[in-house]
Coordinates of C-alpha atoms and ligand atoms in Angstrom, one line a residue:
M40 CA 138.9 121.6 71.9
R41 CA 141.5 122.3 74.5
H42 CA 141.2 124.4 77.6
N43 CA 143.8 126.7 78.9
E44 CA 144.5 125.1 82.3
E45 CA 145.7 128.1 84.2
R46 CA 142.8 130.2 83.4
Q47 CA 140.3 127.4 84.1
S48 CA 141.7 126.7 87.5
S49 CA 140.9 130.0 89.0
T50 CA 137.2 129.7 88.3
D51 CA 137.0 127.1 91.0
R52 CA 135.7 129.3 93.7
S53 CA 133.0 130.8 91.5
Q54 CA 131.7 127.4 90.7
D55 CA 131.5 126.6 94.4
R56 CA 128.9 129.3 94.9
Q57 CA 125.4 128.1 95.3
Q58 CA 123.4 129.0 92.2
P59 CA 119.7 129.7 92.0
A60 CA 117.2 128.4 89.6
G61 CA 117.3 130.6 86.6
S62 CA 115.7 132.3 83.7
G63 CA 116.8 133.5 80.3
S64 CA 116.2 137.2 81.1
L65 CA 119.5 138.5 82.3
I66 CA 121.6 140.2 79.6
V67 CA 125.1 141.2 80.5
V68 CA 126.9 143.6 78.1
S69 CA 130.6 144.3 78.2
N70 CA 133.3 145.3 75.8
R71 CA 135.3 142.2 76.6
Q72 CA 134.0 138.7 76.4
P73 CA 134.1 136.0 79.1
Y74 CA 135.3 133.2 76.7
R75 CA 137.7 133.7 73.8
H76 CA 138.4 131.1 71.2
G77 CA 141.9 130.9 69.6
Y78 CA 144.1 128.5 67.8
A79 CA 146.5 126.2 69.7
D80 CA 149.8 127.8 70.5
D81 CA 148.7 131.0 68.9
D82 CA 149.2 133.0 72.1
E83 CA 147.0 135.8 73.1
D84 CA 147.6 138.4 70.5
T85 CA 146.8 141.6 72.2
D86 CA 148.7 144.1 74.1
D87 CA 145.7 146.1 74.7
D88 CA 144.4 144.7 77.8
D89 CA 142.0 147.0 79.0
S90 CA 141.7 148.0 82.1
T91 CA 138.8 148.0 83.3
T92 CA 138.3 145.6 85.0
T93 CA 138.4 142.6 85.8
V94 CA 136.3 142.0 82.8
E95 CA 139.5 142.4 80.9
D96 CA 142.4 142.1 83.3
D97 CA 144.0 138.7 83.2
A98 CA 142.9 137.9 79.7
D99 CA 144.4 140.9 78.2
A100 CA 147.3 141.3 80.4
A101 CA 148.5 138.1 78.8
V102 CA 150.6 140.0 76.5
D103 CA 153.3 139.0 74.1
G104 CA 152.4 136.5 71.6
G105 CA 154.5 136.1 68.6
A106 CA 152.5 133.8 66.5
V107 CA 153.6 130.2 66.4
D108 CA 152.2 127.7 63.9
A109 CA 149.0 126.4 65.2
N110 CA 148.7 122.7 66.1
T111 CA 146.3 120.6 64.1
D112 CA 143.8 118.0 65.1
E113 CA 143.3 114.6 63.4
S114 CA 141.3 116.2 60.5
G115 CA 144.2 118.6 59.8
D116 CA 142.2 121.6 61.0
P117 CA 143.9 123.9 63.4
E118 CA 143.1 123.0 67.0
I119 CA 140.8 125.4 68.7
T120 CA 141.4 126.5 72.3
V121 CA 139.3 128.5 74.6
D122 CA 140.4 130.8 77.4
F123 CA 138.3 130.8 80.5
P124 CA 137.8 133.8 82.8
T125 CA 140.2 133.7 85.7
G126 CA 139.3 136.4 88.0
G127 CA 137.3 139.5 88.8
L128 CA 134.0 140.3 87.4
T129 CA 134.1 137.9 84.5
A130 CA 134.7 134.9 86.7
G131 CA 132.1 136.2 89.2
L132 CA 129.4 136.7 86.7
D133 CA 129.9 133.6 84.7
P134 CA 128.3 131.3 87.2
V135 CA 125.3 133.6 87.6
L136 CA 124.7 133.3 83.9
R137 CA 125.3 129.6 83.9
E138 CA 122.5 129.3 86.3
S139 CA 120.1 131.9 84.9
G140 CA 120.7 130.9 81.3
G141 CA 120.8 134.4 79.9
T142 CA 122.9 136.1 77.3
W143 CA 126.3 137.9 77.4
I144 CA 126.9 140.3 74.6
A145 CA 130.5 141.3 73.9
W146 CA 133.1 142.1 71.2
G147 CA 134.4 138.9 69.6
D148 CA 138.1 139.6 69.5
G149 CA 139.4 136.0 69.5
E150 CA 141.2 134.6 66.5
A151 CA 138.9 131.6 66.3
D152 CA 135.8 133.2 67.6
R153 CA 134.0 133.1 64.3
A154 CA 134.8 129.5 63.7
V155 CA 132.6 128.4 66.6
T156 CA 129.6 130.8 66.3
D157 CA 126.4 130.5 64.4
D158 CA 125.3 133.0 61.7
D159 CA 124.1 135.4 64.5
G160 CA 127.5 135.4 66.2
C161 CA 126.1 133.2 69.0
V162 CA 127.8 130.3 70.8
A163 CA 126.7 128.4 73.8
V164 CA 129.1 128.5 76.7
P165 CA 130.8 127.2 78.8
P166 CA 132.0 124.8 76.1
D167 CA 131.9 121.8 78.4
D168 CA 128.6 122.7 80.1
E169 CA 126.5 124.8 77.6
S170 CA 124.3 127.0 79.8
Y171 CA 124.0 130.5 78.3
T172 CA 124.5 132.3 75.1
L173 CA 127.5 134.4 74.3
Q174 CA 126.7 136.7 71.5
R175 CA 129.8 138.1 69.8
L176 CA 129.7 141.3 68.0
W177 CA 132.2 141.7 65.1
L178 CA 134.0 145.0 65.0
S179 CA 136.2 146.0 62.1
E180 CA 139.7 147.2 62.7
E181 CA 138.6 150.7 61.9
A182 CA 135.8 150.5 64.4
V183 CA 138.1 149.2 67.2
E184 CA 140.6 151.9 66.4
G185 CA 137.9 154.6 66.6
Y186 CA 135.7 153.3 69.4
Y187 CA 138.2 151.6 71.7
Y188 CA 141.6 153.1 71.0
G189 CA 140.0 156.3 70.0
F190 CA 137.1 157.8 71.9
S191 CA 137.1 155.4 74.9
N192 CA 140.8 155.5 75.7
R193 CA 142.0 158.8 74.2
V194 CA 139.0 160.9 75.3
L195 CA 136.9 159.3 78.1
W196 CA 139.7 157.6 80.0
P197 CA 141.9 160.8 80.4
I198 CA 138.8 163.0 81.1
C199 CA 137.5 160.6 83.8
H200 CA 141.0 160.4 85.3
E201 CA 141.4 164.2 85.1
F202 CA 144.2 164.4 82.6
P203 CA 142.8 167.0 80.3
D204 CA 146.2 167.5 78.6
L205 CA 146.2 163.9 77.4
V206 CA 142.8 164.1 75.6
E207 CA 143.2 163.4 71.9
N208 CA 139.9 164.2 70.2
R209 CA 140.6 162.7 66.7
P210 CA 138.1 163.3 64.0
G211 CA 135.8 160.3 63.5
D212 CA 136.4 158.6 66.8
R213 CA 133.3 160.0 68.4
D214 CA 131.3 158.8 65.5
W215 CA 132.8 155.3 65.8
Y216 CA 132.0 155.3 69.5
R217 CA 128.4 156.2 68.6
R218 CA 128.2 153.5 65.9
V219 CA 129.6 150.8 68.0
N220 CA 127.3 151.7 70.9
R221 CA 124.5 151.4 68.4
T222 CA 125.7 147.9 67.5
F223 CA 125.7 146.8 71.1
A224 CA 122.3 148.5 71.7
D225 CA 120.8 146.7 68.7
A226 CA 122.0 143.4 69.9
V227 CA 120.5 144.0 73.3
I228 CA 117.2 145.1 71.8
D229 CA 117.0 141.8 69.8
H230 CA 117.3 139.9 73.0
A231 CA 115.4 142.1 75.5
T232 CA 112.1 140.7 76.7
E233 CA 109.5 142.6 78.8
D234 CA 111.0 141.3 82.1
A235 CA 114.6 141.3 81.0
V236 CA 117.4 142.9 83.1
V237 CA 120.2 144.4 81.0
W238 CA 123.4 144.9 82.9
L239 CA 126.1 147.0 81.1
Q240 CA 129.7 147.4 82.1
D241 CA 131.8 150.5 82.0
Y242 CA 132.8 153.5 80.0
H243 CA 132.9 151.9 76.6
L244 CA 129.1 151.8 76.5
A245 CA 127.9 155.3 77.7
L246 CA 125.5 155.9 74.8
A247 CA 124.0 152.5 74.6
P248 CA 121.6 152.8 77.6
A249 CA 119.5 155.6 76.0
M250 CA 119.4 153.8 72.7
I251 CA 118.2 150.6 74.4
R252 CA 115.7 152.6 76.6
D253 CA 114.1 154.1 73.5
A254 CA 113.3 150.6 72.0
V255 CA 112.5 148.2 74.9
P256 CA 109.4 148.0 77.1
D257 CA 109.3 150.1 80.2
S258 CA 109.4 147.0 82.3
T259 CA 112.8 146.1 81.0
T260 CA 115.4 147.1 83.6
I261 CA 118.6 148.7 82.3
A262 CA 121.6 149.0 84.7
Q263 CA 125.2 149.9 84.3
F264 CA 128.3 149.9 86.4
W265 CA 131.0 152.5 85.7
H266 CA 134.3 151.1 86.8
I267 CA 136.5 154.3 86.5
P268 CA 136.2 157.6 88.4
W269 CA 133.5 160.2 87.5
P270 CA 135.3 163.5 87.1
N271 CA 134.3 166.8 88.6
P272 CA 132.4 169.2 86.3
E273 CA 135.5 171.3 85.5
A274 CA 137.3 168.2 84.1
F275 CA 134.1 166.9 82.5
R276 CA 133.7 170.2 80.6
A277 CA 136.6 169.0 78.3
C278 CA 134.4 166.2 77.0
P279 CA 133.5 167.1 73.4
N280 CA 130.0 165.6 73.6
G281 CA 129.5 165.7 77.4
R282 CA 125.7 166.3 77.2
E283 CA 125.2 163.4 74.8
L284 CA 127.1 161.1 77.1
L285 CA 125.1 162.2 80.2
E286 CA 121.9 161.7 78.2
G287 CA 123.1 158.3 77.2
L288 CA 123.8 157.2 80.8
L289 CA 120.4 158.6 81.9
G290 CA 118.8 155.8 79.8
N291 CA 119.8 153.6 82.7
D292 CA 117.3 152.8 85.5
L293 CA 120.3 152.2 87.8
L294 CA 123.8 153.5 87.5
G295 CA 126.5 152.3 89.8
F296 CA 129.9 153.8 90.8
H297 CA 132.5 152.6 93.3
I298 CA 132.2 155.4 95.8
D299 CA 130.0 158.3 96.9
G300 CA 132.3 160.9 95.5
Y301 CA 131.8 159.7 91.9
V302 CA 128.0 159.6 92.4
E303 CA 128.0 163.2 93.7
A304 CA 130.3 164.3 90.8
F305 CA 127.9 162.7 88.3
L306 CA 124.9 164.3 89.8
T307 CA 126.6 167.7 89.8
C308 CA 127.6 167.2 86.1
V309 CA 124.0 166.4 85.2
D310 CA 122.7 169.4 87.1
R311 CA 125.2 171.6 85.3
F312 CA 125.1 170.2 81.7
V313 CA 121.6 168.8 81.4
P314 CA 119.5 171.7 82.7
D315 CA 116.2 170.1 81.8
A316 CA 117.0 167.1 84.1
T317 CA 115.7 167.2 87.7
V318 CA 118.4 166.1 90.2
D319 CA 117.5 165.0 93.7
Y320 CA 120.8 164.9 95.6
G321 CA 119.1 163.4 98.7
S322 CA 117.7 160.3 97.1
R323 CA 120.3 160.3 94.4
R324 CA 117.8 160.2 91.6
V325 CA 117.6 162.0 88.3
R326 CA 114.4 162.5 86.4
Y327 CA 115.0 163.2 82.7
E328 CA 112.3 163.1 80.0
S329 CA 110.0 160.4 81.1
S330 CA 112.5 158.2 82.9
E331 CA 114.2 158.1 86.2
T332 CA 117.8 157.0 87.0
Q333 CA 118.8 155.8 90.5
L334 CA 122.5 156.3 91.4
V335 CA 124.3 154.0 93.8
A336 CA 127.8 153.6 95.2
T337 CA 128.9 150.0 95.6
P338 CA 132.6 149.5 96.0
M339 CA 133.9 146.5 94.0
G340 CA 135.8 143.9 95.9
V341 CA 138.0 141.0 94.9
D342 CA 137.6 137.2 95.2
A343 CA 139.5 137.4 98.4
E344 CA 139.1 133.7 99.3
S345 CA 140.7 132.5 96.1
Y346 CA 143.8 134.8 96.6
D347 CA 144.0 133.6 100.2
R348 CA 143.8 130.0 99.1
E349 CA 146.3 130.3 96.3
S350 CA 148.7 132.1 98.6
R351 CA 148.4 129.6 101.4
S352 CA 149.1 126.8 98.9
L353 CA 152.5 128.2 98.0
D354 CA 155.5 126.3 99.3
G355 CA 158.2 128.8 98.7
S356 CA 159.5 127.3 95.4
C357 CA 157.6 129.9 93.3
W358 CA 159.1 132.8 95.2
R359 CA 162.6 131.1 94.9
S360 CA 162.2 130.8 91.1
L361 CA 161.1 134.4 90.8
R362 CA 164.1 135.5 92.9
E363 CA 166.4 133.6 90.6
R364 CA 164.7 134.9 87.5
Y365 CA 165.0 138.5 88.5
D366 CA 168.2 138.2 90.4
I367 CA 166.9 139.4 93.7
P368 CA 169.3 138.9 96.6
S369 CA 168.0 136.7 99.5
G370 CA 167.1 138.2 102.8
V371 CA 166.3 141.7 101.6
A372 CA 163.1 143.6 102.4
I373 CA 160.8 143.6 99.4
G374 CA 158.7 146.6 98.2
L375 CA 156.2 145.7 95.4
G376 CA 154.2 147.6 92.7
V377 CA 151.8 145.8 90.3
D378 CA 150.1 147.9 87.7
R379 CA 149.1 148.2 84.2
L380 CA 151.5 150.7 82.6
D381 CA 149.0 153.5 82.7
Y382 CA 149.6 157.2 83.5
S383 CA 146.8 157.2 86.1
K384 CA 148.7 154.7 88.3
G385 CA 151.4 157.1 89.5
I386 CA 154.4 154.9 88.7
P387 CA 156.9 157.8 88.1
E388 CA 155.8 159.3 91.4
R389 CA 156.4 156.0 93.2
L390 CA 159.9 155.7 91.6
A391 CA 160.7 159.3 92.8
A392 CA 159.7 158.2 96.3
I393 CA 161.9 155.1 96.2
E394 CA 164.8 157.3 95.1
R395 CA 164.2 159.8 97.9
F396 CA 163.8 156.9 100.4
L397 CA 167.2 155.5 99.4
E398 CA 168.8 158.9 99.5
S399 CA 167.5 159.7 103.0
N400 CA 168.0 156.2 104.4
P401 CA 171.3 154.9 103.2
G402 CA 171.0 152.1 105.7
W403 CA 168.4 150.5 103.5
R404 CA 170.8 150.2 100.5
E405 CA 171.5 146.6 99.7
R406 CA 168.8 145.7 102.3
F407 CA 165.7 146.7 100.3
T408 CA 164.7 145.8 96.7
F409 CA 161.7 147.3 95.0
V410 CA 160.0 145.0 92.5
Q411 CA 157.8 146.8 89.9
K412 CA 155.6 144.6 87.8
A413 CA 154.2 146.7 85.0
T414 CA 151.9 145.4 82.3
P415 CA 152.1 147.2 79.0
S416 CA 148.7 148.5 78.0
R417 CA 147.3 150.4 75.0
T418 CA 150.8 150.8 73.7
D419 CA 149.6 152.3 70.4
I420 CA 148.4 155.4 72.1
P421 CA 151.3 157.9 72.3
A422 CA 150.7 158.9 76.0
Y423 CA 151.1 155.2 77.0
A424 CA 154.2 154.7 74.8
E425 CA 155.8 157.8 76.3
L426 CA 155.0 156.7 79.8
G427 CA 156.7 153.4 79.2
E428 CA 159.8 155.0 77.9
H429 CA 159.9 157.4 80.8
V430 CA 159.4 154.7 83.5
R431 CA 162.1 152.5 82.0
H432 CA 164.5 155.5 81.8
E433 CA 163.8 156.4 85.5
V434 CA 164.4 152.8 86.6
D435 CA 167.7 152.7 84.8
R436 CA 168.8 156.1 86.2
I437 CA 167.9 155.2 89.8
N438 CA 169.6 151.8 89.5
A439 CA 172.7 153.4 88.0
R440 CA 172.8 155.9 90.9
F441 CA 172.5 153.4 93.8
A442 CA 173.4 149.9 92.4
T443 CA 176.3 147.9 93.9
R444 CA 178.0 144.8 92.5
S445 CA 175.5 142.5 94.1
W446 CA 172.3 144.6 94.3
D447 CA 170.0 146.7 92.1
P448 CA 167.5 148.7 94.1
I449 CA 164.8 148.3 91.5
V450 CA 163.8 145.1 89.7
Y451 CA 161.5 146.1 86.8
T452 CA 159.6 143.7 84.6
E453 CA 156.9 143.9 82.0
D454 CA 156.6 140.1 81.9
Y455 CA 153.1 138.7 82.4
V456 CA 153.1 136.8 85.7
T457 CA 150.8 133.9 86.4
R458 CA 148.2 134.1 89.2
E459 CA 150.5 131.8 91.3
E460 CA 153.5 134.1 90.8
L461 CA 151.4 137.2 91.6
C462 CA 150.4 135.6 94.9
A463 CA 154.0 134.7 95.6
L464 CA 154.9 138.3 95.1
Y465 CA 152.1 139.6 97.2
R466 CA 152.8 137.2 100.0
R467 CA 156.5 137.9 100.1
A468 CA 156.2 141.7 99.9
D469 CA 157.0 143.6 103.1
V470 CA 155.5 146.7 101.7
M471 CA 153.0 147.1 98.8
L472 CA 153.1 150.5 97.1
V473 CA 149.8 151.5 95.4
S474 CA 150.1 155.2 94.4
P475 CA 147.6 156.1 91.6
L476 CA 147.0 159.7 90.8
L477 CA 143.4 158.8 90.4
D478 CA 141.9 155.3 90.4
G479 CA 138.2 154.2 90.3
M480 CA 138.9 151.5 92.9
N481 CA 142.2 149.6 92.5
L482 CA 142.0 145.9 92.9
V483 CA 145.7 145.3 93.3
A484 CA 145.6 146.8 96.8
Q485 CA 142.8 144.4 97.8
E486 CA 144.5 141.4 96.2
F487 CA 147.7 142.1 98.2
V488 CA 145.7 142.2 101.4
A489 CA 143.8 139.0 100.6
A490 CA 147.1 137.2 99.7
S491 CA 148.9 138.4 102.8
V492 CA 148.2 135.3 104.7
D493 CA 151.2 135.7 107.1
G494 CA 149.7 139.0 108.2
E495 CA 153.0 140.8 108.1
G496 CA 153.1 143.1 105.0
S497 CA 152.1 146.8 105.0
L498 CA 150.0 148.5 102.4
I499 CA 150.8 152.1 101.3
L500 CA 147.8 153.4 99.4
S501 CA 147.2 156.7 97.6
Q502 CA 144.4 158.8 99.1
R503 CA 143.2 159.2 95.5
A504 CA 142.2 155.6 94.9
G505 CA 138.6 154.5 95.5
A506 CA 140.0 151.6 97.6
T507 CA 141.0 154.2 100.2
E508 CA 137.4 154.8 101.0
M509 CA 136.6 151.2 101.2
L510 CA 139.5 150.0 103.3
G511 CA 139.3 152.4 106.3
D512 CA 142.3 153.7 108.2
D513 CA 144.6 150.7 108.5
M514 CA 146.8 151.2 105.5
F515 CA 149.5 153.9 105.3
T516 CA 147.8 156.6 103.2
I517 CA 149.9 158.9 101.0
D518 CA 149.5 161.7 98.5
P519 CA 151.6 160.3 95.7
T520 CA 152.9 163.7 94.6
R521 CA 154.4 164.6 98.0
T522 CA 157.7 162.8 97.5
D523 CA 159.3 163.4 100.9
E524 CA 156.3 162.2 102.9
F525 CA 155.8 159.3 100.6
A526 CA 159.5 158.3 101.1
A527 CA 159.1 158.7 104.9
T528 CA 156.0 156.5 104.8
I529 CA 158.0 153.7 103.1
D530 CA 160.5 153.9 106.0
A531 CA 157.7 153.9 108.6
A532 CA 155.9 151.0 107.0
L533 CA 159.1 148.9 107.0
T534 CA 160.2 149.8 110.5
G535 CA 157.0 150.2 112.5
P536 CA 156.4 147.8 115.5
E537 CA 155.5 144.4 114.2
I538 CA 152.4 144.2 116.4
D539 CA 151.1 147.4 114.8
R540 CA 151.7 146.1 111.3
Q541 CA 150.0 142.8 112.2
Q542 CA 146.9 144.5 113.7
R543 CA 146.6 146.8 110.7
M544 CA 146.7 143.8 108.4
T545 CA 144.2 141.8 110.4
R546 CA 141.7 144.6 110.2
L547 CA 142.4 145.2 106.5
R548 CA 141.8 141.5 105.8
Q549 CA 138.5 141.6 107.7
R550 CA 137.3 144.4 105.4
V551 CA 138.6 142.8 102.1
F552 CA 136.9 139.5 103.0
E553 CA 133.6 141.2 104.1
D554 CA 133.4 143.4 101.0
D555 CA 134.6 140.9 98.5
L556 CA 133.5 140.5 94.9
E557 CA 130.5 138.4 95.8
A558 CA 129.3 141.1 98.2
W559 CA 129.7 143.6 95.5
M560 CA 127.7 141.6 93.0
D561 CA 125.0 141.0 95.7
G562 CA 124.8 144.7 96.3
Q563 CA 124.4 145.4 92.6
F564 CA 121.8 142.7 92.2
A565 CA 119.9 143.8 95.2
A566 CA 119.7 147.4 93.8
I567 CA 118.7 146.1 90.4
A568 CA 116.1 143.8 91.9
R569 CA 114.5 146.7 93.8
I570 CA 114.1 148.7 90.6
H571 CA 113.1 145.7 88.6
G572 CA 110.5 144.9 91.2
S573 CA 108.9 148.3 91.1
Q574 CA 109.0 148.4 87.3
T575 CA 107.3 145.0 86.9
E576 CA 104.9 145.9 89.7
S577 CA 103.8 149.0 87.9
R578 CA 103.0 147.2 84.7
S579 CA 99.3 147.2 84.1
D580 CA 98.8 143.9 82.2
G581 CA 99.1 141.8 85.3
E582 CA 100.9 139.0 83.5
L583 CA 103.7 138.9 86.0
E584 CA 103.2 137.7 89.6
S585 CA 103.7 140.6 91.9
P586 CA 107.4 140.7 92.8
S587 CA 106.7 141.4 96.5
G588 CA 109.9 141.7 98.5
F589 CA 111.8 143.7 96.0
G590 CA 112.1 147.3 96.8
S591 CA 109.7 147.1 99.6
G592 CA 112.3 146.0 102.1
S593 CA 110.2 143.0 103.1
D594 CA 111.8 139.9 104.5
A595 CA 113.4 137.2 102.4
D596 CA 111.1 134.5 101.1
P597 CA 111.4 131.7 103.5
D598 CA 110.6 129.2 100.8
S599 CA 113.2 130.4 98.5
D600 CA 115.8 127.7 97.8
T601 CA 118.2 130.3 96.6
D602 CA 119.2 132.3 99.5
T603 CA 121.1 129.8 101.5
D604 CA 124.4 130.9 100.2
S605 CA 124.8 133.8 102.5
D606 CA 127.7 132.3 104.5
S607 CA 129.2 130.2 101.8
D608 CA 131.9 132.6 100.8
S609 CA 133.0 133.8 104.2
G610 CA 136.8 133.6 103.8
P611 CA 139.3 133.2 106.6
G612 CA 139.5 137.0 106.9
A613 CA 135.7 137.4 107.4
L614 CA 135.7 137.3 111.1
S615 CA 132.1 138.2 111.7
G616 CA 128.8 137.9 110.0
D617 CA 127.5 140.9 108.2
T618 CA 123.8 141.2 108.2
D619 CA 123.6 143.8 105.4
V620 CA 125.6 141.6 103.1
Q621 CA 123.6 138.6 103.9
G622 CA 120.4 140.6 103.2
D623 CA 121.8 141.6 99.9
R624 CA 122.7 138.0 99.1
S625 CA 119.2 136.9 99.5
S626 CA 118.0 139.7 97.3
R627 CA 120.3 138.6 94.5
S628 CA 119.1 135.1 94.7
R629 CA 115.5 136.1 94.8
F630 CA 115.9 138.5 91.9
R631 CA 117.3 135.7 89.8
S632 CA 114.5 133.2 90.7
Q633 CA 111.9 136.0 90.3
S634 CA 113.1 136.9 86.8
A635 CA 112.7 133.2 85.9
R636 CA 109.0 133.7 85.8
Ligands
GDG81 C1 139.8 149.3 86.3 C2 139.9 150.6 87.1 C3 139.1 149.4 89.1 C4 147.9 143.1 86.3 N1 149.1 142.6 85.8 C5 149.0 141.2 86.0 C6 147.7 140.9 86.5 N2 147.1 142.1 86.7 C7 145.7 142.3 87.2 C8 145.8 142.6 88.7 C9 144.4 143.2 88.9 C10 144.1 143.9 87.5 O1 145.1 143.3 86.6 C11 144.3 145.4 87.6 O2 143.1 145.9 88.2 P1 143.1 147.3 88.9 O3 141.8 147.5 89.6 O4 144.3 147.5 89.7 O5 143.2 148.4 87.7 P2 142.6 148.6 86.2 O6 143.0 147.5 85.3 O7 142.9 150.0 85.8 O8 141.0 148.4 86.4 C12 140.2 150.3 88.6 C13 138.9 148.2 88.2 O9 138.7 148.6 86.8 C14 137.6 147.4 88.6 O10 136.5 148.1 88.6 O11 139.5 148.9 90.3 O12 140.1 151.5 89.3 O13 140.9 151.5 86.6 O14 143.4 142.2 89.1 O15 146.0 141.5 89.5 N3 147.3 139.7 86.8 C15 148.2 138.7 86.5 N4 149.4 138.9 85.9 C16 149.9 140.1 85.7 O16 151.0 140.3 85.2 N5 147.9 137.4 86.8

């Protein structure tokens, strides 16, 4: 078995974290899997990355493919490779499961996935240090088309991003969504023990929580994180089975969103569309039928330290080769955009602002190049294919309007870039343009900050990204649809006093390092632990030791050997200790050792 070197390398930081003693009672559930088996040289075969998250990002962004004959090992069988998680949630959660020894349930979409699993679809991972079970679910092409390319991405995605005109409610998709959610739920039910904690990820699995709740003991904790926005009730009204979805999500004991606004919108939707539910806006709880759901806002961060480290290790050669590859003149100011090619990301609005900027500031012509790295996504869905055509057309038109013999104002590429190249782009960019029309969080903005180790770049960020709430006031905030102001902001970001730009970046870095991926996971685990503690406490059989300390706000267990990691991930940008975060970290550690019992 051969490992993909690049993907493996970026797990380093996650492995550095101190891990607690563990149990087998954590069950993570996501559409995408943390490890994918394939055949040698048979490149990743998808163009469908998925967005959400980091669960899916790097793996799926590795587009292009073109099957090449697989290599063979000595026995003549094709050699099997495994892709490791590189970043984001997958890389962050993998070490937790390695330590606790639980189960991760996900769609098995790799070419060679079946070749390595047992009759139940299970394989022990990581391959070189088998510590937890990856249970793969096999989905037919029809199921993927209906559940993933259908209801998830033609109905839920546009509704949650408030693009009602792009909703395509095809017959049968809703039913596939229900059936696949049932498949995931059944797999969870098979594994769930009394003291299990089930942690679901994202909008592909909105119905599964209620299905699970109906079948597992009360003491099993069910939690979910919703990575995309929650829409206002007017937009949600377009959802063909809105009430069913809300009821599905109310099967969770805990439901997390990135920011307060989404929590409030969710509560309002429940109030309006599930009249028999009781909504308490103050405590952010919903009581429905016999169960209660706690809502929380925990903004997701990035693994800031690894972006910082990778960026610092660059010696300039990577940027030089990118400059040669894309024919970027030396010495020009660089603007940068990095996005999946998704209509929610505001790429046409950004191009319009670039055009206006060059129109109004002729002095920047031949002195400024805008690099747009766009990753094709869900290309089988017409709205995505049309967006791609439109963006490429606009790039050509703007370039034709302003280009000179030695300079194109826009360099546009759909190539997948490696993490090293991404860091080289982030580090070299003078101004980063992040202009979504609506975005749950936006990790690119944070990655740029984490990789800006020279402290000189400026971030322009849409006021409609969840990241705006997290990052404070030190970026240049724009409304992406106000082209004149957007263009003027590009000029201001490039020409403002250097000291001002540096101070802004210093403060941004402080926030991105403090609220990094690990802090987010700790926040989630602390919230789960509080609920899990009160659930197990209220059990009448007395089999479990009382989980004192969870939910009661009591101090950390001084004997715990698992809460010493509170400072271990303080990156160079984390300038001061954060007691809340440290408190959360001990909660996560304690939750994990508690659930081992
Ligand atoms: C969803 C929500 C929320 C992209 N191209 C390449 C590449 N990427 C990586 C980026 C980043 C990720 O993909 C994109 O993450 P975003 O957060 O920006 O956006 P979504 O994919 O829409 O994610 C979003 C997120 O879930 C988490 O909850 O923030 O709001 O929509 O990590 O770096 N990485 C590499 N090469 C590429 O060409 N290496």
